[in-house]
Coordinates of C-alpha atoms and ligand atoms in Angstrom, one line a residue:
X287 CA 0.2 0.1 0.0
X288 CA 3.0 2.2 0.8
X289 CA 4.4 1.9 -2.8
X290 CA 1.0 2.7 -4.4
X291 CA 0.6 5.5 -2.0
X292 CA 4.0 7.0 -2.6
X293 CA 3.4 6.6 -6.4
X294 CA 0.0 8.5 -6.2
X295 CA 1.8 11.2 -4.1
X296 CA 4.6 11.6 -6.4
X297 CA 2.2 11.8 -9.2
X298 CA 0.2 14.6 -7.6
X299 CA 3.3 16.7 -6.7
X300 CA 4.6 16.3 -10.3
X301 CA 1.3 17.5 -11.7
X302 CA 1.5 20.5 -9.3
X303 CA -1.5 19.1 -7.7
X304 CA -2.9 19.4 -4.0
X305 CA -2.5 16.8 -1.2
X306 CA -5.6 16.4 1.1
X307 CA -5.6 15.2 4.7
X308 CA -6.8 11.7 3.9
X309 CA -4.2 11.2 1.0
X310 CA -1.0 9.2 1.4
X311 CA 1.8 11.4 2.3
X312 CA 5.3 10.7 3.4
X313 CA 6.1 10.9 7.0
X314 CA 8.7 13.6 6.5
X315 CA 6.2 15.6 4.5
X316 CA 3.7 15.5 7.4
X317 CA 6.5 16.4 9.6
X318 CA 7.6 19.4 7.8
X319 CA 4.4 20.8 7.5
X320 CA 3.5 20.3 11.1
X321 CA 6.8 22.2 11.7
X322 CA 6.0 25.2 9.6
X323 CA 2.2 25.3 10.1
X324 CA 2.4 25.2 13.8
X325 CA 5.4 27.8 13.9
X326 CA 3.1 30.0 11.5
X327 CA 0.4 29.7 13.9
X328 CA 2.5 30.5 16.9
X329 CA 3.7 33.5 15.0
X330 CA 0.1 34.9 14.6
X331 CA -0.5 34.5 18.3
X332 CA 2.7 35.9 19.7
X333 CA 2.4 38.7 16.9
X334 CA -0.8 39.9 18.7
X335 CA 1.3 41.3 21.7
X336 CA 3.5 43.9 20.2
X337 CA 0.6 45.6 18.7
X338 CA -1.9 45.0 21.5
X339 CA 0.3 47.0 23.6
X340 CA -0.9 50.1 22.0
X341 CA -4.4 49.8 21.9
X342 CA -5.0 51.6 25.0
X343 CA -2.8 54.3 23.8
X344 CA -4.0 54.7 20.2
X345 CA -4.0 58.2 19.2
X346 CA -7.7 58.4 18.3
X347 CA -11.0 56.1 18.3
X348 CA -10.5 55.4 14.5
X349 CA -6.9 54.1 15.1
X350 CA -7.7 52.1 18.5
X351 CA -10.7 50.5 16.5
X352 CA -8.6 49.6 13.4
X353 CA -5.8 48.3 15.8
X354 CA -8.3 46.2 17.7
X355 CA -9.9 44.7 14.3
X356 CA -6.2 43.7 13.4
X357 CA -5.2 41.9 16.6
X358 CA -8.3 40.0 16.3
X359 CA -7.6 39.0 13.0
X360 CA -4.0 37.6 13.9
X361 CA -5.9 35.7 16.7
X362 CA -8.3 34.1 14.0
X363 CA -5.2 33.4 11.6
X364 CA -3.4 31.7 14.5
X365 CA -6.4 29.4 15.2
X366 CA -7.1 28.8 11.5
X367 CA -3.4 27.7 11.1
X368 CA -3.6 25.3 14.5
X369 CA -6.7 24.0 12.8
X370 CA -4.7 23.3 9.5
X371 CA -2.0 21.6 11.6
X372 CA -4.6 19.4 13.2
X373 CA -5.4 17.9 10.0
X374 CA -1.9 16.6 9.8
X375 CA -2.5 14.8 13.0
X376 CA -1.0 17.3 15.4
X377 CA -2.8 17.8 18.7
X378 CA -3.7 21.4 19.5
X379 CA -2.8 21.1 23.2
X380 CA 0.7 19.6 22.5
X381 CA 1.2 22.7 19.9
X382 CA 0.2 25.3 22.6
X383 CA 2.3 23.4 25.2
X384 CA 5.2 23.4 23.0
X385 CA 4.8 27.4 23.0
X386 CA 4.2 27.8 26.4
X387 CA 7.1 25.8 27.5
X388 CA 9.5 27.8 25.3
X389 CA 10.2 24.9 22.8
X390 CA 8.5 26.1 19.9
X391 CA 9.9 28.6 17.3
X392 CA 7.9 31.8 16.1
X393 CA 8.7 34.5 14.0
X394 CA 11.9 36.4 15.1
X395 CA 10.2 39.8 14.3
X396 CA 7.8 39.6 17.2
X397 CA 10.5 39.8 19.8
X398 CA 11.4 43.2 19.2
X399 CA 9.6 46.0 21.0
X400 CA 7.2 48.4 20.0
X401 CA 8.6 51.7 21.6
X402 CA 6.3 54.2 20.3
X403 CA 3.0 54.7 18.1
X404 CA 4.8 54.8 14.7
X405 CA 6.0 51.2 15.4
X406 CA 2.1 50.1 14.8
X407 CA 2.7 51.7 11.3
X408 CA 5.9 50.2 10.8
X409 CA 4.8 46.7 11.7
X410 CA 1.7 46.9 9.4
X411 CA 3.7 48.3 6.4
X412 CA 7.0 46.2 6.9
X413 CA 5.9 43.1 9.0
X414 CA 2.6 42.5 7.4
X415 CA 4.0 43.7 4.1
X416 CA 6.8 41.0 4.3
X417 CA 4.0 38.3 5.6
X418 CA 1.9 38.8 2.4
X419 CA 5.0 38.5 0.3
X420 CA 5.7 35.1 2.1
X421 CA 2.0 34.1 2.3
X422 CA 0.8 34.7 -1.3
X423 CA 2.9 32.0 -2.6
X424 CA 1.9 29.8 0.2
X425 CA -1.7 29.9 -1.1
X426 CA -0.8 27.7 -3.6
X427 CA 1.1 25.3 -1.3
X428 CA 0.8 21.6 -2.1
X429 CA -0.9 20.7 1.2
X430 CA -4.5 21.9 0.4
X431 CA -5.7 22.9 4.0
X432 CA -2.5 25.1 4.3
X433 CA -3.1 26.8 0.9
X434 CA -7.1 27.2 1.6
X435 CA -5.9 28.9 5.1
X436 CA -3.7 31.1 3.4
X437 CA -6.2 32.5 0.8
X438 CA -8.3 34.0 3.8
X439 CA -5.3 35.2 5.9
X440 CA -3.9 37.1 2.7
X441 CA -7.2 39.1 2.3
X442 CA -7.0 40.2 5.7
X443 CA -3.2 40.7 5.6
X444 CA -3.6 43.3 2.9
X445 CA -5.6 45.2 5.0
X446 CA -3.1 45.2 7.7
X447 CA -0.4 46.4 5.5
X448 CA -2.5 49.3 4.0
X449 CA -3.6 50.8 7.6
X450 CA 0.1 50.7 8.5
X451 CA 1.2 52.4 5.5
X452 CA -1.6 54.8 6.2
X453 CA -0.4 55.5 9.8
X454 CA 3.2 56.2 8.6
X455 CA 1.8 58.5 5.9
X456 CA 0.0 60.5 8.3
X457 CA 2.9 60.9 10.4
X458 CA 5.3 61.6 7.8
X459 CA 3.0 64.5 6.7
X460 CA 2.5 65.7 10.1
X461 CA 4.8 67.6 12.4
X462 CA 8.6 67.3 12.3
X463 CA 8.5 65.5 15.2
X464 CA 5.9 62.9 14.0
X465 CA 8.0 62.4 10.8
X466 CA 11.0 61.8 12.9
X467 CA 9.1 59.2 14.7
X468 CA 7.9 57.4 11.6
X469 CA 11.6 57.5 10.3
X470 CA 12.8 56.1 13.7
X471 CA 10.4 53.3 13.5
X472 CA 11.4 52.2 10.0
X473 CA 14.9 52.3 10.8
X474 CA 14.5 49.9 13.6
X475 CA 12.0 47.6 11.8
X476 CA 13.7 47.4 8.3
X477 CA 16.3 44.8 9.2
X478 CA 14.4 42.4 11.5
X479 CA 11.6 42.7 8.7
X480 CA 14.2 41.5 6.1
X481 CA 15.0 38.6 8.5
X482 CA 11.5 37.3 8.5
X483 CA 12.0 35.6 5.2
X484 CA 14.3 33.2 6.9
X485 CA 18.2 32.6 6.5
X486 CA 20.1 33.1 3.3
X487 CA 19.3 30.2 0.7
X488 CA 22.9 28.7 1.4
X489 CA 21.9 28.6 5.1
X490 CA 18.4 27.2 4.8
X491 CA 18.1 23.5 5.6
X492 CA 14.5 23.0 4.7
X493 CA 14.2 25.0 1.6
X494 CA 15.4 22.3 -0.8
X495 CA 13.0 19.7 0.2
X496 CA 10.2 22.2 0.8
X497 CA 10.6 23.4 -2.7
X498 CA 10.6 19.8 -4.3
X499 CA 7.2 19.4 -2.5
X500 CA 5.9 22.6 -3.7
X501 CA 5.4 23.9 -0.2
X502 CA 7.8 26.7 -0.5
X503 CA 7.5 28.2 -4.2
X504 CA 10.2 30.8 -4.1
X505 CA 13.4 30.8 -2.1
X506 CA 14.1 33.1 1.2
X507 CA 16.4 35.4 -0.7
X508 CA 14.3 35.5 -3.9
X509 CA 11.3 36.6 -1.7
X510 CA 13.3 38.9 0.3
X511 CA 14.8 40.8 -2.6
X512 CA 11.4 41.1 -4.2
X513 CA 10.0 42.6 -0.9
X514 CA 12.9 45.2 -0.6
X515 CA 12.0 46.2 -4.3
X516 CA 8.4 46.8 -3.4
X517 CA 9.4 49.0 -0.2
X518 CA 12.0 50.9 -1.8
X519 CA 9.4 52.3 -4.2
X520 CA 6.7 52.8 -1.5
X521 CA 8.9 54.6 0.9
X522 CA 9.3 57.3 -1.7
X523 CA 5.5 58.0 -1.4
X524 CA 6.1 58.2 2.5
X525 CA 8.7 60.7 2.0
X526 CA 10.9 58.8 4.2
X527 CA 14.1 56.8 3.7
X528 CA 15.1 53.0 4.2
X529 CA 18.1 52.6 6.5
X530 CA 20.2 50.8 3.9
X531 CA 22.7 52.9 1.8
X532 CA 23.6 49.8 -0.1
X533 CA 20.2 49.3 -1.5
X534 CA 20.2 49.2 -5.5
X535 CA 18.7 47.3 -8.1
X536 CA 21.4 45.4 -10.1
X537 CA 20.7 45.5 -13.7
X538 CA 22.7 42.4 -14.6
X539 CA 21.3 39.9 -11.9
X540 CA 17.8 41.7 -12.3
X541 CA 17.8 41.7 -8.5
X542 CA 17.6 44.1 -5.5
X543 CA 20.9 44.3 -3.5
X544 CA 20.5 45.0 0.2
X545 CA 22.9 45.7 3.2
X546 CA 24.3 42.5 4.9
X547 CA 21.8 41.4 7.6
X548 CA 23.0 40.5 11.0
X549 CA 22.4 36.5 11.2
X550 CA 24.1 36.2 14.6
X551 CA 21.4 38.6 16.0
X552 CA 18.9 36.3 14.1
X553 CA 20.1 33.1 15.5
X554 CA 20.3 34.6 19.0
X555 CA 16.8 35.9 19.0
X556 CA 15.7 32.6 17.5
X557 CA 17.4 30.8 20.5
X558 CA 15.4 32.9 22.9
X559 CA 17.6 35.8 23.6
X560 CA 15.9 38.5 21.7
X561 CA 14.9 41.8 23.3
X562 CA 11.2 40.5 24.4
X563 CA 11.4 36.8 24.2
X564 CA 10.9 36.2 27.9
X565 CA 8.2 38.8 28.0
X566 CA 6.2 37.2 25.2
X567 CA 6.3 33.9 26.5
X568 CA 5.3 35.1 30.0
X569 CA 2.4 37.2 28.7
X570 CA 1.5 33.9 26.5
X571 CA 1.5 31.8 29.7
X572 CA -0.8 34.3 31.7
X573 CA -3.2 34.4 28.8
X574 CA -3.3 30.7 28.9
X575 CA -4.0 30.6 32.6
X576 CA -6.5 33.4 32.4
X577 CA -8.3 31.6 29.9
X578 CA -8.4 27.9 31.6
X579 CA -11.8 28.7 33.0
X580 CA -13.4 29.4 29.5
X581 CA -11.9 26.1 28.2
X582 CA -13.1 24.1 31.1
X583 CA -16.6 25.5 30.8
X584 CA -16.8 24.9 27.1
X585 CA -15.5 21.5 27.8
X586 CA -18.1 20.7 30.5
X587 CA -20.8 22.3 28.3
X588 CA -19.9 19.9 25.4
X589 CA -19.8 16.8 27.7
X590 CA -23.3 17.8 29.0
X591 CA -24.5 18.3 25.3
X592 CA -23.1 15.1 24.3
X593 CA -24.7 13.1 27.3
X594 CA -28.1 14.6 26.5
X595 CA -27.7 13.3 22.9
X596 CA -27.2 9.9 24.1
X597 CA -30.2 9.9 26.5
Ligands
3HC56 N1 11.8 33.4 12.7 C1 11.9 32.2 13.6 N2 12.5 31.2 12.8 C2 12.9 31.0 11.5 C3 12.5 32.4 10.9 C4 12.0 33.5 11.4 N3 11.8 34.7 10.7 N4 12.9 32.1 9.6 C5 13.4 30.8 9.8 N5 13.4 30.3 10.7 C6 13.8 28.9 11.2 C7 13.1 27.9 10.4 O1 11.8 27.5 11.2 C8 14.1 26.6 10.6 O2 14.0 26.0 11.9 P1 13.2 24.6 12.0 O3 13.8 23.6 11.0 O4 13.3 24.2 13.6 O5 11.7 25.0 11.9 C9 15.4 27.4 10.4 O6 15.0 28.7 10.8 C10 15.9 27.3 9.1 O7 15.1 27.9 8.1 P2 14.5 27.4 6.7 O8 14.6 28.5 5.8 O9 15.4 26.2 6.6 O10 13.1 27.3 7.3 P3 12.0 27.2 6.3 O11 12.0 26.6 5.1 O12 10.7 26.6 7.1 O13 11.5 28.6 6.0 C11 9.9 30.3 6.4 C12 11.4 29.6 6.9 C13 10.2 31.2 5.2 C14 9.6 31.2 7.5 C15 8.8 29.1 6.3 O14 8.8 28.3 7.5 C16 7.5 29.8 6.1 O15 7.1 30.4 4.9 N6 6.6 29.8 7.2 C17 5.5 30.2 6.9 C18 5.2 31.8 7.1 C19 5.5 32.3 8.5 O16 5.8 31.5 9.3 N7 5.7 33.5 8.7 C20 6.0 34.0 9.9 C21 5.4 35.4 10.1 S1 3.6 35.1 10.3 C22 3.3 36.9 10.3 O17 4.0 37.8 10.1 C23 1.8 37.2 11.1 C24 1.4 38.5 10.4 O18 0.1 38.6 10.5 C25 2.0 39.5 11.1

């Protein structure tokens, strides 16, 4: 049965088709998807914190309402992605536990602080912009539930990116102090946002296999340089600058060249030594404890309902 299964799987991948939960799949395919989808979900959940930090201090009711909607969207993306991971056999409790115990990876970017209001704009424009650049190709990931989840997520992400750009635009066209705040936020978030795409291609252990299986459609560096090209144009509309004197379009390679990124810092942040890692996990633990009564009540209610059905 495994030989037949593998032949069917290989044929689907060769035809650039989609693998559904009940289809046969190699153990490593299942494993790498549980790895990536669960980490993607963790990123969404932890990603709520840097922005939530400014909900109570948003400069207007309009900004507060938009920011609340965005943070709620991230929660939804996280739950969507945990459900996609569950279709691969991963248990929700074990994924949540891994994050709470500090054993799970999530996107490095969320371990940086949001020091001022303009950071909410920089996150929307740069972080959600990078997320879209990475997530649009994932709509065509060979694992169908992941691809389907991404279609919904990308629609909401583009609203996130636009609202971030608009925050920066109003600040950049505001007082000199507001413009300086916007520029300082872009200066701080630029390099960490570029590192969201993952390590350089020659230091990316999962890429080859992920691309063969049509999970990853473009390499880390390929998407990174496309992203840089996009923001290099958009930053002109903002009347701000990117903190990258080496940034240029190379006519021969037809690629954007950017400054060297600090991969030692990247590895350090992933290992848990970033500016906010401890605080992010602490907050996540508190939220999990605070929510225990809701989970217990929901489980008790569900048990009562199913008992009634059996009577
Ligand atoms: N942060 C933390 N870990 C990272 C990372 C990052 N930015 N980039 C790479 N890594 C990890 C990988 O997970 C891998 O470790 P692992 O094998 O233990 O999982 C290791 O570094 C080597 O990286 P690879 O390039 O070999 O790994 P991948 O092939 O998985 O590529 C990726 C990395 C491009 C992030 C890919 O996993 C991916 O596309 N993931 C889905 C998208 C995602 O997770 N985005 C995170 C942001 S979500 C977000 O921004 C929410 C938005 O609403 C704000």
